[in-house]
Coordinates of C-alpha atoms in Angstrom, one line a residue:
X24 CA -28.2 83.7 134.7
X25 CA -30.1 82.2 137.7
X26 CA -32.3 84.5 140.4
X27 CA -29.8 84.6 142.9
X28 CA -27.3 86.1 140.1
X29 CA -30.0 88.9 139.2
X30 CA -30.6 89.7 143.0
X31 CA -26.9 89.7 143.9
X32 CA -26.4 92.1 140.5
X33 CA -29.4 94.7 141.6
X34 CA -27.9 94.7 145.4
X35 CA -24.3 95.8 144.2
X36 CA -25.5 97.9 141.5
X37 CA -27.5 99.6 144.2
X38 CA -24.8 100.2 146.1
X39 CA -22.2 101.4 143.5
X40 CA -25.0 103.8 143.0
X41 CA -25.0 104.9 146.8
X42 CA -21.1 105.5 146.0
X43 CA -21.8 107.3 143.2
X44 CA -23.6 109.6 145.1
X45 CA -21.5 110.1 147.9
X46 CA -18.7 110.9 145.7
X47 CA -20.3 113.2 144.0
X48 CA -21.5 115.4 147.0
X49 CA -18.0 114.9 148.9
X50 CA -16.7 116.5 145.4
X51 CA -18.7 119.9 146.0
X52 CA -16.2 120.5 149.0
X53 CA -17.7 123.1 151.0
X54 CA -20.7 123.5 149.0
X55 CA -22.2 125.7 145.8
X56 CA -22.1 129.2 147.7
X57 CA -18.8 128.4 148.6
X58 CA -17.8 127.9 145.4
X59 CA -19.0 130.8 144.0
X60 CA -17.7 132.7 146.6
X61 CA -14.2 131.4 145.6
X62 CA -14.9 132.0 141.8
X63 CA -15.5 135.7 142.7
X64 CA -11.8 136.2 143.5
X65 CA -10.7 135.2 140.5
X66 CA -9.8 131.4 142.3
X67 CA -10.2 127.9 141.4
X68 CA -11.0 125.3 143.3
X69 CA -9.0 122.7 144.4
X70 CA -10.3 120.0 141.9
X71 CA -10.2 122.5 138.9
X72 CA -6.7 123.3 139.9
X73 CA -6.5 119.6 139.5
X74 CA -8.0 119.0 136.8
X75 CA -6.4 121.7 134.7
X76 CA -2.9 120.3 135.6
X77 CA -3.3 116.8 134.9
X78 CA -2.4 115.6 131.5
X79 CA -5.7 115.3 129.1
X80 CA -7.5 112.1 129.1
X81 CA -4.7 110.4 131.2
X82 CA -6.1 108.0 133.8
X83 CA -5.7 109.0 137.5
X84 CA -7.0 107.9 140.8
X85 CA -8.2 109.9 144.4
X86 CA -6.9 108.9 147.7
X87 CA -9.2 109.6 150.4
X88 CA -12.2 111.2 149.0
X89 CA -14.3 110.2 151.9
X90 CA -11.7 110.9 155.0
X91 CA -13.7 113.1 157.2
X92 CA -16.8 111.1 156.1
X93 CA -19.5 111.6 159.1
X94 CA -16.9 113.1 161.2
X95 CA -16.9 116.7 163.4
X96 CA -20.6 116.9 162.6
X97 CA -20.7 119.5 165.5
X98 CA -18.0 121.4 163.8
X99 CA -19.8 121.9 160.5
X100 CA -17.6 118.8 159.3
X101 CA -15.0 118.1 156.9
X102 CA -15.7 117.1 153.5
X103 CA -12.8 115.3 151.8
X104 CA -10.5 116.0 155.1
X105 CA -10.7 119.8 153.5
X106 CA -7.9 118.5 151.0
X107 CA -7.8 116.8 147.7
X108 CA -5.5 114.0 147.1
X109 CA -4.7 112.6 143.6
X110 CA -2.1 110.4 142.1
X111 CA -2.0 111.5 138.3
X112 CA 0.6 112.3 135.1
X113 CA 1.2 115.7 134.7
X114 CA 3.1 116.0 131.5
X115 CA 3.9 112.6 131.3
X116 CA 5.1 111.7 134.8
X117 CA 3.4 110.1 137.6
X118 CA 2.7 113.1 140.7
X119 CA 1.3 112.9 143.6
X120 CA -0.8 116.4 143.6
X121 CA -1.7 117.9 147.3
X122 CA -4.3 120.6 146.9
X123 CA -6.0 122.2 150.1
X124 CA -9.5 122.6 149.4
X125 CA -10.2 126.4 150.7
X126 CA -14.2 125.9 150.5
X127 CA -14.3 124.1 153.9
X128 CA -13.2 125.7 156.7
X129 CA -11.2 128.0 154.2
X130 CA -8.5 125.2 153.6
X131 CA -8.3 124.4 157.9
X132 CA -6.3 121.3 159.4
X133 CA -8.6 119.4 161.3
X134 CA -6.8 116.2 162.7
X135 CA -7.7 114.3 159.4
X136 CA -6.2 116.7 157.2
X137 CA -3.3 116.3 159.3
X138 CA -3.4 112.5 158.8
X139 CA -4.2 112.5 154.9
X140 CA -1.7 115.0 154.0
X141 CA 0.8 112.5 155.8
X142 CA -0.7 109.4 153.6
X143 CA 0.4 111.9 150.6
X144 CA 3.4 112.0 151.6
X145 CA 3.9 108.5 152.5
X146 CA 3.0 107.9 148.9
X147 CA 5.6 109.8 147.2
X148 CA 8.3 108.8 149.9
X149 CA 7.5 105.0 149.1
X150 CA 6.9 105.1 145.8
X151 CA 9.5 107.9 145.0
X152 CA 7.0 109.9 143.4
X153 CA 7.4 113.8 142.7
X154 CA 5.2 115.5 144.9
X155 CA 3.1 119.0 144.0
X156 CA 1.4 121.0 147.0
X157 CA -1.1 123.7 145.8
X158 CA -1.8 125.6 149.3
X159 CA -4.6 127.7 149.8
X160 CA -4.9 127.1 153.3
X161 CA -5.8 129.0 156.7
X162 CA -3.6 126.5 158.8
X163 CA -4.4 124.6 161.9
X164 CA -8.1 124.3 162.9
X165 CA -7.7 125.9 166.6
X166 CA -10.8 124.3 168.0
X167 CA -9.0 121.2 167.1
X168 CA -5.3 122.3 168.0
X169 CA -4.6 119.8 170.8
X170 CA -5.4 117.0 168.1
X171 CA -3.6 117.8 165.3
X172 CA -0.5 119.9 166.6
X173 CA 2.1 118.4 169.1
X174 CA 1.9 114.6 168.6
X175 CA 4.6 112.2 166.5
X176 CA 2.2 111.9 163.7
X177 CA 0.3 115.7 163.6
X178 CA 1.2 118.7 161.7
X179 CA 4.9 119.6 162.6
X180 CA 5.7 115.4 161.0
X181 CA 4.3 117.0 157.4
X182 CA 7.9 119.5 157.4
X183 CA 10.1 116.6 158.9
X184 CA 9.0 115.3 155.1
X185 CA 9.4 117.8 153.2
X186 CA 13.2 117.3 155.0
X187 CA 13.2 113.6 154.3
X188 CA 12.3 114.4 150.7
X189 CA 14.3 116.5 150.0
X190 CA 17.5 114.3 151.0
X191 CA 15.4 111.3 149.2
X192 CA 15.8 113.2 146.0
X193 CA 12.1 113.3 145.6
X194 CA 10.8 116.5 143.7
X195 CA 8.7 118.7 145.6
X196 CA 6.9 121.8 144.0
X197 CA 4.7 124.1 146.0
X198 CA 2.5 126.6 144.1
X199 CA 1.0 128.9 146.9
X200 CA -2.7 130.1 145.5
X201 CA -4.1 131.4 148.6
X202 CA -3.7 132.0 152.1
X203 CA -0.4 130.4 153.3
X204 CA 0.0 131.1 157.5
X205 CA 1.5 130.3 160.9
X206 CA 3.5 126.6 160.6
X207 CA 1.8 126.2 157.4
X208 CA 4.1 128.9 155.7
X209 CA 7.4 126.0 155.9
X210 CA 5.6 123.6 153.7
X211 CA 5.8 125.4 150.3
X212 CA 9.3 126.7 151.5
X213 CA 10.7 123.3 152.8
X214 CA 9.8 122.3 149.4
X215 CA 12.3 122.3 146.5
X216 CA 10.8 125.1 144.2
X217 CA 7.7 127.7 145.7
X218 CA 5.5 129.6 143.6
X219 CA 3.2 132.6 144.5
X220 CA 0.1 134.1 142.9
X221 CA 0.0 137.7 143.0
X222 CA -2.8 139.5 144.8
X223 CA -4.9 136.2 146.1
X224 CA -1.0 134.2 147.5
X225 CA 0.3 135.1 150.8
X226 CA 2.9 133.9 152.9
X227 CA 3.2 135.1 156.6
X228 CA 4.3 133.4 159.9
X229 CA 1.1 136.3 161.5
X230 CA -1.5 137.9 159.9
X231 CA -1.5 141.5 160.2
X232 CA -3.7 141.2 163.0
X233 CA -1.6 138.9 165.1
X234 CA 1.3 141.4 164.5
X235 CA -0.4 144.7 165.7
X236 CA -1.4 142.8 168.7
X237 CA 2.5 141.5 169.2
X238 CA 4.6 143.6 168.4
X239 CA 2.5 147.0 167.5
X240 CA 3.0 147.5 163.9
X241 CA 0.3 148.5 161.6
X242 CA 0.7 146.8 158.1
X243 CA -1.6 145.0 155.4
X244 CA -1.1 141.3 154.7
X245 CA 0.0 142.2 150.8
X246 CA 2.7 144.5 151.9
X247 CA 3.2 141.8 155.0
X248 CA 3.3 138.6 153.2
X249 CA 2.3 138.9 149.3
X250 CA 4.1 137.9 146.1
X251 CA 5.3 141.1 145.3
X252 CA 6.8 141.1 148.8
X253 CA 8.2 137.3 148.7
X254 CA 9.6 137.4 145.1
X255 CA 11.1 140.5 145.1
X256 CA 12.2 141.5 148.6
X257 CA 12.2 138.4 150.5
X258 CA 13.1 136.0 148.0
X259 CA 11.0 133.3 150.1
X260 CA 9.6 132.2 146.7
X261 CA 11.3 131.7 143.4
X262 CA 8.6 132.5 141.0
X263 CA 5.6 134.7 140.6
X264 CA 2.4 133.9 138.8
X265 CA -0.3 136.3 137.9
X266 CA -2.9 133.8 138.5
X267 CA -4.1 130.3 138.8
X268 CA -3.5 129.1 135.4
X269 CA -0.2 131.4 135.2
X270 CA 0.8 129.3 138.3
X271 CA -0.4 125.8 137.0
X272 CA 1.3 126.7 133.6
X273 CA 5.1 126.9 135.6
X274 CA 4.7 123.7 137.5
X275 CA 4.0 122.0 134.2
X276 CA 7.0 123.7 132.3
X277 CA 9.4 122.7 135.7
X278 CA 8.1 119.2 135.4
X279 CA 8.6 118.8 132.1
X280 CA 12.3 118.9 132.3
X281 CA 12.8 116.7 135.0
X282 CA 15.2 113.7 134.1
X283 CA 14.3 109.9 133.9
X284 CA 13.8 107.9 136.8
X285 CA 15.4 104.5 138.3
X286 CA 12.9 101.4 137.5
X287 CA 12.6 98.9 139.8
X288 CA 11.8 96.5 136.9
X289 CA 8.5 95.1 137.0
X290 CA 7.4 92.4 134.4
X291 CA 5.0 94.2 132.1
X292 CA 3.6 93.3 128.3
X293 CA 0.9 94.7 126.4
X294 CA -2.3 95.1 128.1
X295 CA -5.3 92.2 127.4
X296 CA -8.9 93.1 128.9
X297 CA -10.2 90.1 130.4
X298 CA -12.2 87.2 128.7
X299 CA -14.9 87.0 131.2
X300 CA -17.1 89.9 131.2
X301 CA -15.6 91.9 134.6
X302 CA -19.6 93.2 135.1
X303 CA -20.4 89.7 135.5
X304 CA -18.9 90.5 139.1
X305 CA -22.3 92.5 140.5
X306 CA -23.7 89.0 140.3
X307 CA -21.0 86.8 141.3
X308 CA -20.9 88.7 144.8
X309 CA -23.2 87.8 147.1
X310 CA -25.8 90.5 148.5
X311 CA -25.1 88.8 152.0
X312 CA -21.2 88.6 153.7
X313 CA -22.4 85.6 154.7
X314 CA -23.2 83.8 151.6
X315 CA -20.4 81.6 149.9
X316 CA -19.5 82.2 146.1
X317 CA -16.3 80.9 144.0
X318 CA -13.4 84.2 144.3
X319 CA -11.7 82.4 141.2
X320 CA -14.4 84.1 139.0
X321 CA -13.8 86.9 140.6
X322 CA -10.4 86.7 140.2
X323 CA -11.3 85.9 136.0
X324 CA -12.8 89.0 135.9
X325 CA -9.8 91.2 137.1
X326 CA -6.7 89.9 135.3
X327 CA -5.7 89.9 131.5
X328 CA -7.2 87.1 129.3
X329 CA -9.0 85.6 132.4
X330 CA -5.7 83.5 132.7
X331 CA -5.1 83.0 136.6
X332 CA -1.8 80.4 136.8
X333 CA -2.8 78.5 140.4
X334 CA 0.3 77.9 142.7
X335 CA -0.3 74.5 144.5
X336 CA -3.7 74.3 143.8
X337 CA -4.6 71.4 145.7
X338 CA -3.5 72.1 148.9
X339 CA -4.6 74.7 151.5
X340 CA -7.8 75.1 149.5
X341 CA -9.3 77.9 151.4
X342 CA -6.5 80.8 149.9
X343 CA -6.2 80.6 146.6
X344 CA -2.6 81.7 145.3
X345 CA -1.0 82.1 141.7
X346 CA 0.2 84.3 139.2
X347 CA -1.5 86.5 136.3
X348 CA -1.4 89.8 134.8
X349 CA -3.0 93.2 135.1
X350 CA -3.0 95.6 132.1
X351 CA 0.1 93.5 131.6
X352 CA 1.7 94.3 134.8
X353 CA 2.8 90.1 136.3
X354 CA 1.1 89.8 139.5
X355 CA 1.2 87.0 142.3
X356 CA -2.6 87.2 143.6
X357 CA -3.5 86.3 147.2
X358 CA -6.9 85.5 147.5
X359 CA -9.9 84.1 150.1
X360 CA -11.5 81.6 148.8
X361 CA -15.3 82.3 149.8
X362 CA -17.3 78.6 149.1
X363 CA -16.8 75.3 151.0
X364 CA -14.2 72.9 149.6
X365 CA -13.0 69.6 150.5
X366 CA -8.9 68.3 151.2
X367 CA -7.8 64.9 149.6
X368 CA -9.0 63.4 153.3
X369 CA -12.3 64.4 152.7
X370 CA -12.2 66.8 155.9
X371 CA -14.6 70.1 155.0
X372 CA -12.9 73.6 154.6
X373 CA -15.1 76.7 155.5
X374 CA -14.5 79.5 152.9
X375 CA -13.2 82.6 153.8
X376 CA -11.3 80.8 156.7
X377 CA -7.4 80.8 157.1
X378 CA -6.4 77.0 158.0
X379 CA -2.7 75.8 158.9
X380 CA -2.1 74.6 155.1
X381 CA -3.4 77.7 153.6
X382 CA -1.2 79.8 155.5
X383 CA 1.7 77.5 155.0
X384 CA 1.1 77.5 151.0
X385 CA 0.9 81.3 151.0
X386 CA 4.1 82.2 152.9
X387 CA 5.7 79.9 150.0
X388 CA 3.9 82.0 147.3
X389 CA 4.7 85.3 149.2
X390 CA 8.5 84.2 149.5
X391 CA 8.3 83.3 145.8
X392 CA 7.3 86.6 144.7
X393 CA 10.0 88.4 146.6
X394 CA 12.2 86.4 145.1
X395 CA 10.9 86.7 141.6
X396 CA 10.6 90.5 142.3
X397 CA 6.4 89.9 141.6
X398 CA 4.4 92.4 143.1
X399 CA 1.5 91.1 145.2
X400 CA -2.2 91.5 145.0
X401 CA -4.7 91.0 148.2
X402 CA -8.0 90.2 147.5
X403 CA -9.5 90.1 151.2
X404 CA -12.8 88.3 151.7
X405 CA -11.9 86.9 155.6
X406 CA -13.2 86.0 158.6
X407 CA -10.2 85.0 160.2
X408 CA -8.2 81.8 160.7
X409 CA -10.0 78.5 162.1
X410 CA -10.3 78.4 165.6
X411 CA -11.1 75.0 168.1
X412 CA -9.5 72.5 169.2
X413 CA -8.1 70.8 166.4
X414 CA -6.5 73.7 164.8
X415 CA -5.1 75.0 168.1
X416 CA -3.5 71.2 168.6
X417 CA -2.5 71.2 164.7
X418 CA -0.3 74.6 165.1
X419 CA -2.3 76.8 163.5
X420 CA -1.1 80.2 166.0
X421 CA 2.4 79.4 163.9
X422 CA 1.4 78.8 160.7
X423 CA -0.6 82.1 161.0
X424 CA 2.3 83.8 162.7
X425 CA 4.8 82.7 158.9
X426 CA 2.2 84.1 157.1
X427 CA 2.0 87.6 158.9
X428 CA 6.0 87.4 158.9
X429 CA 6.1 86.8 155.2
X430 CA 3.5 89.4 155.2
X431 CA 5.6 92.0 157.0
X432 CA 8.9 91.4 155.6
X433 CA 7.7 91.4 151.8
X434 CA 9.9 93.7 149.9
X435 CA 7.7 93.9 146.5
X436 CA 4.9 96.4 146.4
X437 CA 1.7 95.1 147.8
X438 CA -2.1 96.3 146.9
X439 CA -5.3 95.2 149.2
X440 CA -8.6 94.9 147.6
X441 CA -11.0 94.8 150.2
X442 CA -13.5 92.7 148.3
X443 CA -16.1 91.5 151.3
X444 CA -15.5 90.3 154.9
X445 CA -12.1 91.9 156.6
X446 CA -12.2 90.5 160.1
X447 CA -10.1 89.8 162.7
X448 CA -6.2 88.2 162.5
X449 CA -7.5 87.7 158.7
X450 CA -7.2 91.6 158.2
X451 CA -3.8 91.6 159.3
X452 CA -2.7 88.2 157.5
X453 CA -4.1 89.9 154.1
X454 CA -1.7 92.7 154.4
X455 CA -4.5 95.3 156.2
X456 CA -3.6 98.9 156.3
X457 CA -1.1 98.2 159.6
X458 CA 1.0 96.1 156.9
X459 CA 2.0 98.7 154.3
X460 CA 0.2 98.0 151.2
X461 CA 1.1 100.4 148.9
X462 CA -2.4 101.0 148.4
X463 CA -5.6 99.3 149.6
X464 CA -9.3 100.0 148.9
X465 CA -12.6 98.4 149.7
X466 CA -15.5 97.2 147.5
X467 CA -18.6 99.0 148.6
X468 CA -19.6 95.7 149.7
X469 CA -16.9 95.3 152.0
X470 CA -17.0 95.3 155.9
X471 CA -13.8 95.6 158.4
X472 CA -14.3 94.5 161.7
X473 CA -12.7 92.5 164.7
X474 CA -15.6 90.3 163.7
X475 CA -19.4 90.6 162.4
X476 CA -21.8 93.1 163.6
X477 CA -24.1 90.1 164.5
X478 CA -21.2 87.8 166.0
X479 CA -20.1 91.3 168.4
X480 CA -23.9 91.6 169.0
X481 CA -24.0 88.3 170.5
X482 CA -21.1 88.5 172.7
X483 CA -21.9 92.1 173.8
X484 CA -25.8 91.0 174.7
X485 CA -24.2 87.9 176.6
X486 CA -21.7 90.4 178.3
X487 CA -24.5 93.2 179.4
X488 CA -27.0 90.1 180.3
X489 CA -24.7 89.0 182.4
X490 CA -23.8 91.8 183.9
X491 CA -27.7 93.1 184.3
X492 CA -28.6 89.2 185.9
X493 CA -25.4 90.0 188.7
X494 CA -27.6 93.3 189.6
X495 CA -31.0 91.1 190.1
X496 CA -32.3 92.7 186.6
X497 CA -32.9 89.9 184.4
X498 CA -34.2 90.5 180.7
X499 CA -37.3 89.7 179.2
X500 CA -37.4 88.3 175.4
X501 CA -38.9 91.6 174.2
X502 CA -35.8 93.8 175.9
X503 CA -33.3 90.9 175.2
X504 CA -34.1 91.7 171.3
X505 CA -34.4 95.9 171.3
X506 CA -31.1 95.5 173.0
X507 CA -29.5 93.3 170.0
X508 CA -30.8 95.1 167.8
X509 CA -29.2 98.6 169.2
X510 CA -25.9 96.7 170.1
X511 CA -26.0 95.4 166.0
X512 CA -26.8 98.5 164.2
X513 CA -24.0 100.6 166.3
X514 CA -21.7 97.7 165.3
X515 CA -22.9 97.5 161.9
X516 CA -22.6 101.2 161.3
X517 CA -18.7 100.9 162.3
X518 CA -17.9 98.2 160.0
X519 CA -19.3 100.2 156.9
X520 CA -16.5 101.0 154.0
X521 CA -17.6 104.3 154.7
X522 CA -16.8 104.6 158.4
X523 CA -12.9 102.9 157.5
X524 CA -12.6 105.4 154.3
X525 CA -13.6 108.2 156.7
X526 CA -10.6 107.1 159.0
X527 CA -8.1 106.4 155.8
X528 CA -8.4 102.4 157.2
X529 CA -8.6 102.6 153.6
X530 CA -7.5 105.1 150.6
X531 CA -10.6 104.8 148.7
X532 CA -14.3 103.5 147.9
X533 CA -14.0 102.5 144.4
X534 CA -16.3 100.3 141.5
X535 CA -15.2 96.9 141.6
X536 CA -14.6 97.4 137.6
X537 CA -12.0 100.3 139.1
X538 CA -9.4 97.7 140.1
X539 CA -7.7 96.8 137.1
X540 CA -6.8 100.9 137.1
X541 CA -6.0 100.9 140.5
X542 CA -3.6 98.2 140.5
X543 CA -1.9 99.2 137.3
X544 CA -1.2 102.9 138.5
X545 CA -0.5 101.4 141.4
X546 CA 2.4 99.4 140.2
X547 CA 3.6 102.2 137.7
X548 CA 4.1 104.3 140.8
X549 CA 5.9 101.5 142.6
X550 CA 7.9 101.0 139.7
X551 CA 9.6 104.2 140.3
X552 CA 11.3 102.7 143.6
X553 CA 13.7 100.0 142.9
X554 CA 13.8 97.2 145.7
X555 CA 17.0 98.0 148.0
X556 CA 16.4 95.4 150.5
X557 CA 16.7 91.7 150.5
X558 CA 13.3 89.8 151.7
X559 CA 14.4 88.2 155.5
X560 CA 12.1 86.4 157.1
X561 CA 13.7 86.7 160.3
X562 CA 13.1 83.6 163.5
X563 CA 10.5 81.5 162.6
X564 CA 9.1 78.6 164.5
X565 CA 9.0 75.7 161.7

């Protein structure tokens, strides 16, 4: 082990601590008094809920744990988006779980609950996962209301899915553990089967109070809107729980007799851990995004026996493409390759840059694993494609544009590992969020940007120089640099993991050694949609 590999491993174990932390404050929801608070009514929280209807010791993962991240600070903010998302067996099959966390804001939509609650659903509709909603929730936010209401993708779009679901075939299961009002009330009822808890469940288009002030009528929310009420007189709900665990029990008993699934069929063996020691990764990765490193033994660390088959491995030398396994799951791996290298001509090839060849030779590869019916792994370390004169001359706007088309028009699952840079065109060539990965996360070490904090510092200073000389205000040296420095760090904050997981760019923050997991469940879920279209890649300029 060199110097630079000890100083690279204490700057990424520094930050997986950072995450650690994070994670583990976002976890408290709205906080220990809250929590005891909820306790005292005979409630659990959202992640026991969880917790207690998982399967034991089964692996699981959490979709958005930092959405809300640094977000309406002036409205007391949002931990988690007020909701916890995780993707998990419960009795043996693969849910999605939906649980409204009623310690912030007591369960309140802001506008990213809204938009997380809609990546849930996304989820289950693409990967044809059952879906379980445990509602505890006081419904829309109303300071927020003109953000999260009316619009295409805002509240009302979460009932259009429970519709689309439905039709789909897609289980849905709603337990209702708390407050359950306004709009919010057709969720657990759009859903296939609705549970309530007695005593702490309600279910009411208006409160008691809305209703004396509409319409006159003096009545309490139980006798308004409780289980008794909705069981037995109503018959909004078809089962009645006498409390959390009552209600947790039923939802695993009505899994547990669901029927077997379609398989799409992926390739799968026994599981291998890799040769190379995945940990050696903390010092592979380079404390700066600007440092060069070799991604193949990153790529060694990730996939089963360290066995990475390379697809034209000569050519286009700045992607590297071929085909492995992950906890025996056959993969097709797309990934940056982040040092120098050098073609047959001898011409130098900046890593981490897209080039005409290495987009051609990974539109073959993409087009092979549709046809194979491979699913495809992104491992994005990017700054973009190569820019100047030669490249523009050489084509390279077209040979970018068959990637991105091979890109969109994949029909096999694809997963995004956001392993360092993620800038520009090379975000959306590496299938980026705005390319449907099934599901893509980011390396604490990773940045997503048009471009870097100190490349947009530069051409923001030359912009307000320039605009500061045309008013006769030149600037000295000494203002030139606090001005950088201001531009940079505002930049630089914005291209944190943090600031994209806050604003689901990105579905989670996870350990680098996390990946294997999240690609595998990622895959098992995906395996639970079989492929009903034909991979097209439409007009293309050849």
């Amino acid at each position: 082990m060199d110097i630079n590999f000890n100083k690279n491993e204490d700057h990424n174990k520094l930050k997986l601590s950072e995450l650690r932390k994070n994670l583990s404050r976002v976890r408290l929801g709205g906080g220990k008094t809250r929590i005891e608070k909820h306790h005292a009514k005979g409630k659990m929280t959202a992640r026991e809920r969880i917790a207690y209807l998982l399967d034991d010791s089964s692996e699981f993962i959490e979709i958005g744990a930092f959405a809300g991240e640094g977000m309406y600070v002036e409205h007391g903010g949002c931990p988690s988006g007020g909701v916890v998302v995780i993707i998990g067996h419960v009795q043996g099959r693969l849910c999605v779980v939906v649980a409204n966390d009623a310690t912030v804001k007591a369960g309140a939509w802001f506008p990213i609950t809204g938009k997380k609650n809609l990546r849930a659903q996304e989820i289950a509709i693409e990967n044809k996962l059952p879906i379980i909603y445990l509602v505890d929730s006081a419904g829309v936010y109303l300071p927020m209301q003109d953000e999260i209401f009316p619009d295409k993708e805002h509240f009302g779009r979460i009932f259009r899915n429970n519709a689309v679901m439905s039709s789909m075939g897609i289980t849905q299961i709603a337990a209702v553990m708390g407050s359950c009002v306004a709009g919010g009330a057709y969720l657990p009822i759009m859903s296939d089967e609705a549970l309530i808890v007695e005593k702490t469940g309600s279910i009411f288009l208006a409160g008691s109070y809305l209703v004396k002030a509409a319409i006159g009528e003096t009545i309490d929310n139980e006798t308004l809107g409780g289980a008794t009420t909705h069981s037995e007189i109503s018959g909004v709900t078809d089962y009645k729980a006498k409390d959390d665990r009552d209600a947790l029990d039923k939802i695993k008993s009505i899994v547990n007799k669901m029927g077997h699934f379609e398989k799409a069929g992926f390739n799968r063996i026994v599981s291998e851990e890799p040769v190379e020691n995945p940990e050696d990764i903390y010092g592979i990765l380079p404390a700066s995004r600007a440092d060069q490193y070799d991604m193949l033994e990153i790529i060694k660390r990730l996939v089963d026996k360290s066995e990475f088959e390379q697809y034209k491995e000569g050519y286009g030398k700045t992607l590297l493409t071929g085909y492995a396994r992950i906890d025996g799951w056959a993969v097709g791996i797309v990934a940056n390759q982040r040092k120098v290298v050098k073609t047959k001509k001898g011409e130098m090839r900046f890593g981490g840059v897209i080039y005409s060849e290495s987009a051609d030779k990974a539109t073959r590869f993409i087009a092979n694993c549709n046809q194979k019916k491979i699913p495809l792994v992104f491992l994005q370390d990017v700054t973009g494609f190569m820019v100047g004169s030669k490249s523009e001359h050489g084509g390279i706007i077209k040979d970018g544009a068959k990637m991105v088309n091979a890109v969109s028009n994949s029909v096999v699952p694809k997963f995004t590992i956001v392993i360092g840079n993620s800038y520009g065109a090379g975000n959306y060539a590496m299938c980026g969020k705005a390319y449907d990965p099934r599901l893509i996360v980011a390396w604490p070490s990773a940045e997503l940007a048009v471009m870097s904090g100190n490349s947009a510092a530069k051409v923001l200073l030359q912009i307000e120089k320039a605009s500061l000389e045309g008013k006769g205000k030149p600037l000295d040296t000494e203002t030139e640099k606090a001005l950088f420095d201001k531009i940079k760090q505002r930049y630089d904050n914005q291209i944190s993991p943090y600031y994209a997981a806050a604003r689901l760019w990105t579905d989670a923050i996870i350990d680098p050694l996390e990946t294997r997991k999240w690609i595998s469940l990622g895959i098992a879920s995906a395996n639970h949609a079989p492929i009903e279209k034909k991979f097209n890649m439409g007009v293309l300029q050849v």
